[in-house]
Every structure is written in structure tokens, then in C-alpha cells.
Amino acid sequence: MKIGILGTGNLAVTLGQAWARAAHSIILTGRNADRVKAAAEQVGATAMPVEPDRFAEQADVVVVAIAWDGLEHALRLVGGPDGTLAGKTVIDCTNPVDFATGRVLPETDSAAELVAGVAAGAHVVKALHLFAGASWPFVGEAGTSPVVAICGDDGEALSQTASLIADLGARTAVLGGLAAARQAEEAAGFVMRVVAAGANPRFAVPDVDPALLGTGPADR
Ligand SMILES: NC(=O)c1ccc[n+]([C@@H]2O[C@H](COP(=O)([O-])OP(=O)(O)OC[C@H]3O[C@@H](n4cnc5c(N)ncnc54)[C@H](OP(=O)(O)O)[C@@H]3O)[C@@H](O)[C@H]2O)c1
């Protein structure tokens, strides 16, 4: 699959490297051609830099790895409002939070819903925002693999996202529709605060066995 990564920073490069290792083709774009080229070189020989206006037509699936305050601008660069991403799975990894306090910055809704509003017709899935890009691929035992919470309104886009997350070595849990994205984004602030307090967030939530609640295991 050709994964189009919108972004040139740390997450764009680390996710790109992980998916390239899983034999996906990677294209990258962003607002600065030099940084796009440098990011593609970091991802590896099979990754290609592309111009923003040629990006959407070449990508089978799009991953958004942009800072919150540049999110709308970046989506406009690739023609989101003109429908260039319509019908495509668009995975939003944005953390729209004040990193000092963990507070979610949008007054209402979420970064993922902003993506859906700007990228007309895109099938947006919130995913991967809680994990550092350098976490991937997970190479430990399958039974201990991380569970990535995802949400979105389109079943096929959720399945495609779950498949790409499986390629990173992780499992997924579907929280619900895109309306659940704000809660997922707020969780990032909580995780950051636990880390800042010197603890491992993995041990800061209750150990709940879904089997005992009759809800079954994570999707995959
Ligand atoms: N790093 C991680 O491990 C990680 C993990 C999970 C989620 N996230 C989230 O993923 C997003 C990217 O994180 P990062 O660590 O990769 O950040 P980063 O290294 O600072 O990169 C930020 C990206 O956003 C772009 N950008 C910023 N303002 C822009 C604007 N006005 N218009 C267009 N593009 C703009 C930058 O482009 P330029 O290069 O041109 O400045 C760059 O491509 C953030 O929302 C972050 O919270 C990151």
C-alpha cells in the first residue's frame, strides 16, 4: 500500500520508517520542500518526497503528522477543502494539547473532527496519538503488544487503520465513532501528566479484564 504521510517531523519519519520496514511504499509532503526531501531520506531509499498538490492523488491512505497549530494549513496545502482526500482513509495522529498542562486546546470537538471538517469527504480515523513514533514497530511477544485506541465513522477506514496498526505490531480497540475523538485526545494529556509526574502511564490505569465484563478482547 502507498501510505501518504502529511508531515516532515519526528512522527512522520518514525512511522514512515516502521511502515517501510513492513514493505509499504511511503510518500511524504509538507510546506517546505527541503524538509520534505530530508524527511524522505531519513525514512529510507524507498520513500519519495512529493509536491503538496500531487500528494492526495498518489496516496492510498493518508496519515496526518502535523503540529496542532499547523493542522488546518497543512490540510489546505494538499487540497483538502477541494475534496482531494474524499473517500480516502485519513489517520489523524494530532495531539491538540498544551504540552505544559496536558489541557486539550480546542474548546469543543477535536483535532480529528477538524480534519474531517477541512478534508471534505475524507474518512477520518483518530489513531496512534498516544504512542511515541519511536515505539514502532513493536517487536515483543504478541500477547503483550500495545493496544491502540481508534475511533471513526467509516467501517472500512477503521479496518484499514487496524491493518496498518497490525503492521506496526500492535492491536486495536475501536472506541466508537469520530465523536469519541475528543475523549481519546484528552487521554493524551493525562498520559503526559503521568509521565511528567515520574510514573509509567501503563501502570496508571486500572487493570480491567474485558472477559470478566463480557466485552471480549481487543479487536485484533
Ligand atoms: N513525535 C511523536 O512521537 C508523536 C507521537 C504521537 C503523536 N504526535 C503528534 O503528531 C504531530 C507531529 O508531531 P512531531 O513530533 O512529528 O512534530 P514535529 O517534529 O514538530 O513536526 C511538526 C510537523 O508539523 C508541520 N507544521 C507545523 N506548522 C505547520 C504549518 N503552519 N503548516 C504546515 N505544516 C506545519 C511541520 O512542518 P515544518 O517541518 O515545515 O515545520 C512538521 O512537518 C503532533 O500533533 C504531535 O502531537 C507525535
CSV table of N, CA, C and O and ligand atoms in Angstrom, one decimal, residues 6-15 29-33 35-36 39 64-75 77 92-97 99 111 126-136 188 192, ligand 1:
chain,number,residue,atom,x,y,z
A,6,LEU,N,1.5,13.2,5.7
A,6,LEU,CA,1.5,14.6,5.7
A,6,LEU,C,2.2,15.1,6.9
A,6,LEU,O,1.7,15.0,8.0
A,7,GLY,N,3.5,15.6,6.7
A,7,GLY,CA,4.3,16.0,7.8
A,7,GLY,C,5.8,15.5,7.5
A,7,GLY,O,6.0,14.6,6.7
A,8,THR,N,6.7,16.2,8.2
A,8,THR,CA,8.1,16.0,7.9
A,8,THR,C,8.9,15.9,9.2
A,8,THR,O,10.1,15.9,9.2
A,9,GLY,N,8.2,15.9,10.4
A,9,GLY,CA,8.8,15.9,11.7
A,9,GLY,C,9.1,14.5,12.2
A,9,GLY,O,9.2,13.5,11.5
A,10,ASN,N,9.3,14.5,13.5
A,10,ASN,CA,9.6,13.2,14.2
A,10,ASN,C,8.7,12.1,13.9
A,10,ASN,O,9.1,11.0,13.6
A,11,LEU,N,7.4,12.4,14.1
A,11,LEU,CA,6.4,11.3,13.9
A,11,LEU,C,6.4,10.8,12.5
A,11,LEU,O,6.3,9.6,12.2
A,12,ALA,N,6.4,11.8,11.5
A,12,ALA,CA,6.4,11.4,10.1
A,12,ALA,C,7.5,10.4,9.8
A,12,ALA,O,7.3,9.4,9.1
A,13,VAL,N,8.7,10.7,10.3
A,13,VAL,CA,9.9,9.9,10.0
A,13,VAL,C,9.8,8.6,10.7
A,13,VAL,O,10.0,7.5,10.1
A,14,THR,N,9.4,8.5,12.0
A,14,THR,CA,9.4,7.3,12.7
A,14,THR,C,8.4,6.3,12.2
A,14,THR,O,8.6,5.1,12.0
A,15,LEU,N,7.2,6.9,11.9
A,15,LEU,CA,6.1,6.0,11.4
A,15,LEU,C,6.5,5.5,10.0
A,15,LEU,O,6.3,4.4,9.6
A,29,THR,N,4.9,14.7,2.3
A,29,THR,CA,4.8,16.0,1.8
A,29,THR,C,4.6,17.0,3.0
A,29,THR,O,4.4,16.5,4.1
A,30,GLY,N,4.8,18.3,2.7
A,30,GLY,CA,4.7,19.3,3.8
A,30,GLY,C,4.9,20.6,3.1
A,30,GLY,O,5.0,20.8,1.9
A,31,ARG,N,5.0,21.6,4.0
A,31,ARG,CA,5.0,23.0,3.5
A,31,ARG,C,6.4,23.4,2.9
A,31,ARG,O,6.5,24.4,2.2
A,32,ASN,N,7.5,22.7,3.3
A,32,ASN,CA,8.8,23.1,2.9
A,32,ASN,C,9.5,22.0,2.2
A,32,ASN,O,9.7,20.9,2.7
A,33,ALA,N,9.8,22.2,0.9
A,33,ALA,CA,10.3,21.2,0.0
A,33,ALA,C,11.6,20.6,0.6
A,33,ALA,O,11.9,19.4,0.4
A,35,ARG,N,12.6,20.3,3.7
A,35,ARG,CA,12.3,19.4,4.8
A,35,ARG,C,11.6,18.1,4.4
A,35,ARG,O,11.8,17.1,5.0
A,36,VAL,N,10.8,18.2,3.4
A,36,VAL,CA,10.1,17.0,2.8
A,36,VAL,C,11.2,16.1,2.3
A,36,VAL,O,11.2,14.9,2.6
A,39,ALA,N,13.2,14.5,5.2
A,39,ALA,CA,12.4,13.5,5.9
A,39,ALA,C,12.3,12.2,5.1
A,39,ALA,O,12.5,11.1,5.6
A,64,VAL,N,-1.8,11.9,9.0
A,64,VAL,CA,-1.6,13.3,9.3
A,64,VAL,C,-0.6,13.4,10.6
A,64,VAL,O,-1.0,12.9,11.7
A,65,ALA,N,0.6,13.9,10.4
A,65,ALA,CA,1.6,14.0,11.4
A,65,ALA,C,2.0,15.5,11.5
A,65,ALA,O,3.2,15.8,11.2
A,66,ILE,N,1.1,16.3,11.9
A,66,ILE,CA,1.3,17.8,11.9
A,66,ILE,C,1.1,18.4,13.3
A,66,ILE,O,0.2,17.9,14.0
A,67,ALA,N,1.8,19.4,13.6
A,67,ALA,CA,1.6,20.1,14.9
A,67,ALA,C,0.1,20.7,14.8
A,67,ALA,O,-0.3,21.2,13.8
A,68,TRP,N,-0.5,20.8,16.0
A,68,TRP,CA,-1.9,21.2,16.1
A,68,TRP,C,-2.1,22.6,15.4
A,68,TRP,O,-3.0,22.8,14.7
A,69,ASP,N,-1.2,23.5,15.7
A,69,ASP,CA,-1.4,24.9,15.2
A,69,ASP,C,-1.1,25.0,13.7
A,69,ASP,O,-1.5,26.0,13.1
A,70,GLY,N,-0.6,24.0,13.0
A,70,GLY,CA,-0.5,24.0,11.6
A,70,GLY,C,-1.4,23.1,10.9
A,70,GLY,O,-1.3,22.9,9.6
A,71,LEU,N,-2.3,22.4,11.6
A,71,LEU,CA,-3.1,21.3,11.1
A,71,LEU,C,-4.0,21.8,9.9
A,71,LEU,O,-4.0,21.2,8.8
A,72,GLU,N,-4.7,22.8,10.1
A,72,GLU,CA,-5.7,23.3,9.1
A,72,GLU,C,-4.9,23.7,7.8
A,72,GLU,O,-5.2,23.4,6.7
A,73,HIS,N,-3.8,24.5,8.1
A,73,HIS,CA,-3.0,25.0,6.9
A,73,HIS,C,-2.4,23.8,6.1
A,73,HIS,O,-2.5,23.8,4.9
A,74,ALA,N,-1.9,22.8,6.8
A,74,ALA,CA,-1.4,21.6,6.1
A,74,ALA,C,-2.4,20.9,5.3
A,74,ALA,O,-2.2,20.5,4.1
A,75,LEU,N,-3.6,20.8,5.8
A,75,LEU,CA,-4.7,20.1,5.1
A,75,LEU,C,-5.1,20.9,3.8
A,75,LEU,O,-5.5,20.4,2.8
A,77,LEU,N,-3.1,22.8,2.2
A,77,LEU,CA,-1.9,22.7,1.2
A,77,LEU,C,-2.2,21.5,0.3
A,77,LEU,O,-1.8,21.6,-0.9
A,92,ASP,N,-5.6,10.5,11.7
A,92,ASP,CA,-5.1,11.7,12.4
A,92,ASP,C,-4.4,11.4,13.6
A,92,ASP,O,-5.0,10.8,14.6
A,93,CYS,N,-3.2,11.8,13.7
A,93,CYS,CA,-2.3,11.5,14.9
A,93,CYS,C,-2.1,12.7,15.8
A,93,CYS,O,-1.3,12.7,16.7
A,94,THR,N,-2.8,13.8,15.5
A,94,THR,CA,-2.5,15.1,16.2
A,94,THR,C,-2.8,15.1,17.7
A,94,THR,O,-3.8,14.5,18.1
A,95,ASN,N,-1.9,15.7,18.4
A,95,ASN,CA,-2.2,15.9,19.9
A,95,ASN,C,-2.4,17.4,20.0
A,95,ASN,O,-1.5,18.2,20.1
A,96,PRO,N,-3.7,17.8,20.1
A,96,PRO,CA,-4.0,19.2,20.2
A,96,PRO,C,-4.0,19.7,21.7
A,96,PRO,O,-5.0,20.1,22.2
A,97,VAL,N,-2.9,19.5,22.3
A,97,VAL,CA,-2.8,19.8,23.7
A,97,VAL,C,-1.7,20.8,24.1
A,97,VAL,O,-0.8,21.0,23.3
A,99,PHE,N,1.3,21.2,26.0
A,99,PHE,CA,2.2,20.2,26.5
A,99,PHE,C,2.6,20.5,27.9
A,99,PHE,O,3.1,19.6,28.6
A,111,ALA,N,-9.3,17.6,17.3
A,111,ALA,CA,-8.4,17.7,16.1
A,111,ALA,C,-8.9,16.8,15.0
A,111,ALA,O,-9.0,17.3,13.8
A,126,LYS,N,-9.2,8.6,14.1
A,126,LYS,CA,-8.2,9.0,15.2
A,126,LYS,C,-7.4,7.8,15.6
A,126,LYS,O,-8.0,6.8,16.0
A,127,ALA,N,-6.1,7.9,15.6
A,127,ALA,CA,-5.3,6.8,16.0
A,127,ALA,C,-3.8,7.2,16.3
A,127,ALA,O,-3.4,8.2,15.7
A,128,LEU,N,-3.1,6.4,17.0
A,128,LEU,CA,-1.7,6.5,17.2
A,128,LEU,C,-1.2,7.7,17.9
A,128,LEU,O,0.0,7.8,18.1
A,129,HIS,N,-2.1,8.6,18.4
A,129,HIS,CA,-1.6,9.8,19.0
A,129,HIS,C,-1.0,9.6,20.4
A,129,HIS,O,-0.2,10.4,20.9
A,130,LEU,N,-1.4,8.5,21.1
A,130,LEU,CA,-0.9,8.2,22.5
A,130,LEU,C,0.5,7.7,22.5
A,130,LEU,O,1.1,7.7,23.6
A,131,PHE,N,1.0,7.2,21.4
A,131,PHE,CA,2.3,6.4,21.4
A,131,PHE,C,3.4,7.2,20.6
A,131,PHE,O,3.1,7.8,19.6
A,132,ALA,N,4.5,7.3,21.2
A,132,ALA,CA,5.7,7.9,20.5
A,132,ALA,C,5.9,7.1,19.2
A,132,ALA,O,5.9,5.9,19.2
A,133,GLY,N,6.3,7.8,18.2
A,133,GLY,CA,6.6,7.2,16.9
A,133,GLY,C,7.7,6.2,17.0
A,133,GLY,O,7.7,5.1,16.4
A,134,ALA,N,8.6,6.5,17.9
A,134,ALA,CA,9.8,5.6,18.1
A,134,ALA,C,9.4,4.2,18.8
A,134,ALA,O,10.2,3.3,18.9
A,135,SER,N,8.1,4.1,19.2
A,135,SER,CA,7.6,2.9,19.8
A,135,SER,C,7.5,1.8,18.7
A,135,SER,O,7.4,0.6,19.1
A,136,TRP,N,7.5,2.2,17.5
A,136,TRP,CA,7.1,1.3,16.4
A,136,TRP,C,8.3,0.9,15.6
A,136,TRP,O,9.2,1.7,15.4
A,188,ALA,N,-4.4,11.8,26.0
A,188,ALA,CA,-3.0,12.1,25.8
A,188,ALA,C,-2.5,13.1,26.8
A,188,ALA,O,-1.4,12.9,27.3
A,192,MET,N,0.6,12.3,29.4
A,192,MET,CA,1.7,13.3,29.5
A,192,MET,C,1.9,13.7,31.0
A,192,MET,O,3.0,13.8,31.5
B,1,LIG,N1,6.6,12.7,17.8
B,1,LIG,C1,5.8,11.7,18.3
B,1,LIG,O1,6.3,10.6,18.7
B,1,LIG,C2,4.3,11.8,18.3
B,1,LIG,C3,3.5,10.8,18.7
B,1,LIG,C4,2.2,10.8,18.6
B,1,LIG,C5,1.6,12.0,18.2
B,1,LIG,N2,2.3,13.0,17.8
B,1,LIG,C6,1.7,14.2,17.2
B,1,LIG,O2,2.0,14.3,15.8
B,1,LIG,C7,2.1,15.6,15.4
B,1,LIG,C8,3.5,15.8,14.8
B,1,LIG,O3,4.4,15.6,15.8
B,1,LIG,P1,6.0,15.6,15.6
B,1,LIG,O4,6.6,15.1,16.8
B,1,LIG,O5,6.3,15.0,14.3
B,1,LIG,O6,6.2,17.2,15.5
B,1,LIG,P2,7.4,18.0,14.7
B,1,LIG,O7,8.6,17.1,14.6
B,1,LIG,O8,7.5,19.3,15.4
B,1,LIG,O9,6.8,18.2,13.3
B,1,LIG,C9,5.7,19.0,13.1
B,1,LIG,C10,5.2,19.0,11.7
B,1,LIG,O10,4.1,19.9,11.5
B,1,LIG,C11,4.4,20.8,10.4
B,1,LIG,N3,3.8,22.1,10.6
B,1,LIG,C12,3.9,22.9,11.7
B,1,LIG,N4,3.2,24.0,11.5
B,1,LIG,C13,2.8,24.0,10.2
B,1,LIG,C14,2.0,24.8,9.4
B,1,LIG,N5,1.6,26.0,9.8
B,1,LIG,N6,1.7,24.4,8.1
B,1,LIG,C15,2.1,23.2,7.6
B,1,LIG,N7,2.8,22.3,8.4
B,1,LIG,C16,3.1,22.7,9.6
B,1,LIG,C17,5.9,20.8,10.4
B,1,LIG,O11,6.4,21.3,9.2
B,1,LIG,P3,7.8,22.0,9.0
B,1,LIG,O12,8.8,20.9,9.0
B,1,LIG,O13,7.7,22.7,7.7
B,1,LIG,O14,8.0,23.0,10.2
B,1,LIG,C18,6.3,19.3,10.7
B,1,LIG,O15,6.1,18.6,9.5
B,1,LIG,C19,1.8,16.5,16.6
B,1,LIG,O16,0.4,16.8,16.6
B,1,LIG,C20,2.1,15.6,17.8
B,1,LIG,O17,1.4,15.9,18.9
B,1,LIG,C21,3.7,13.0,17.8
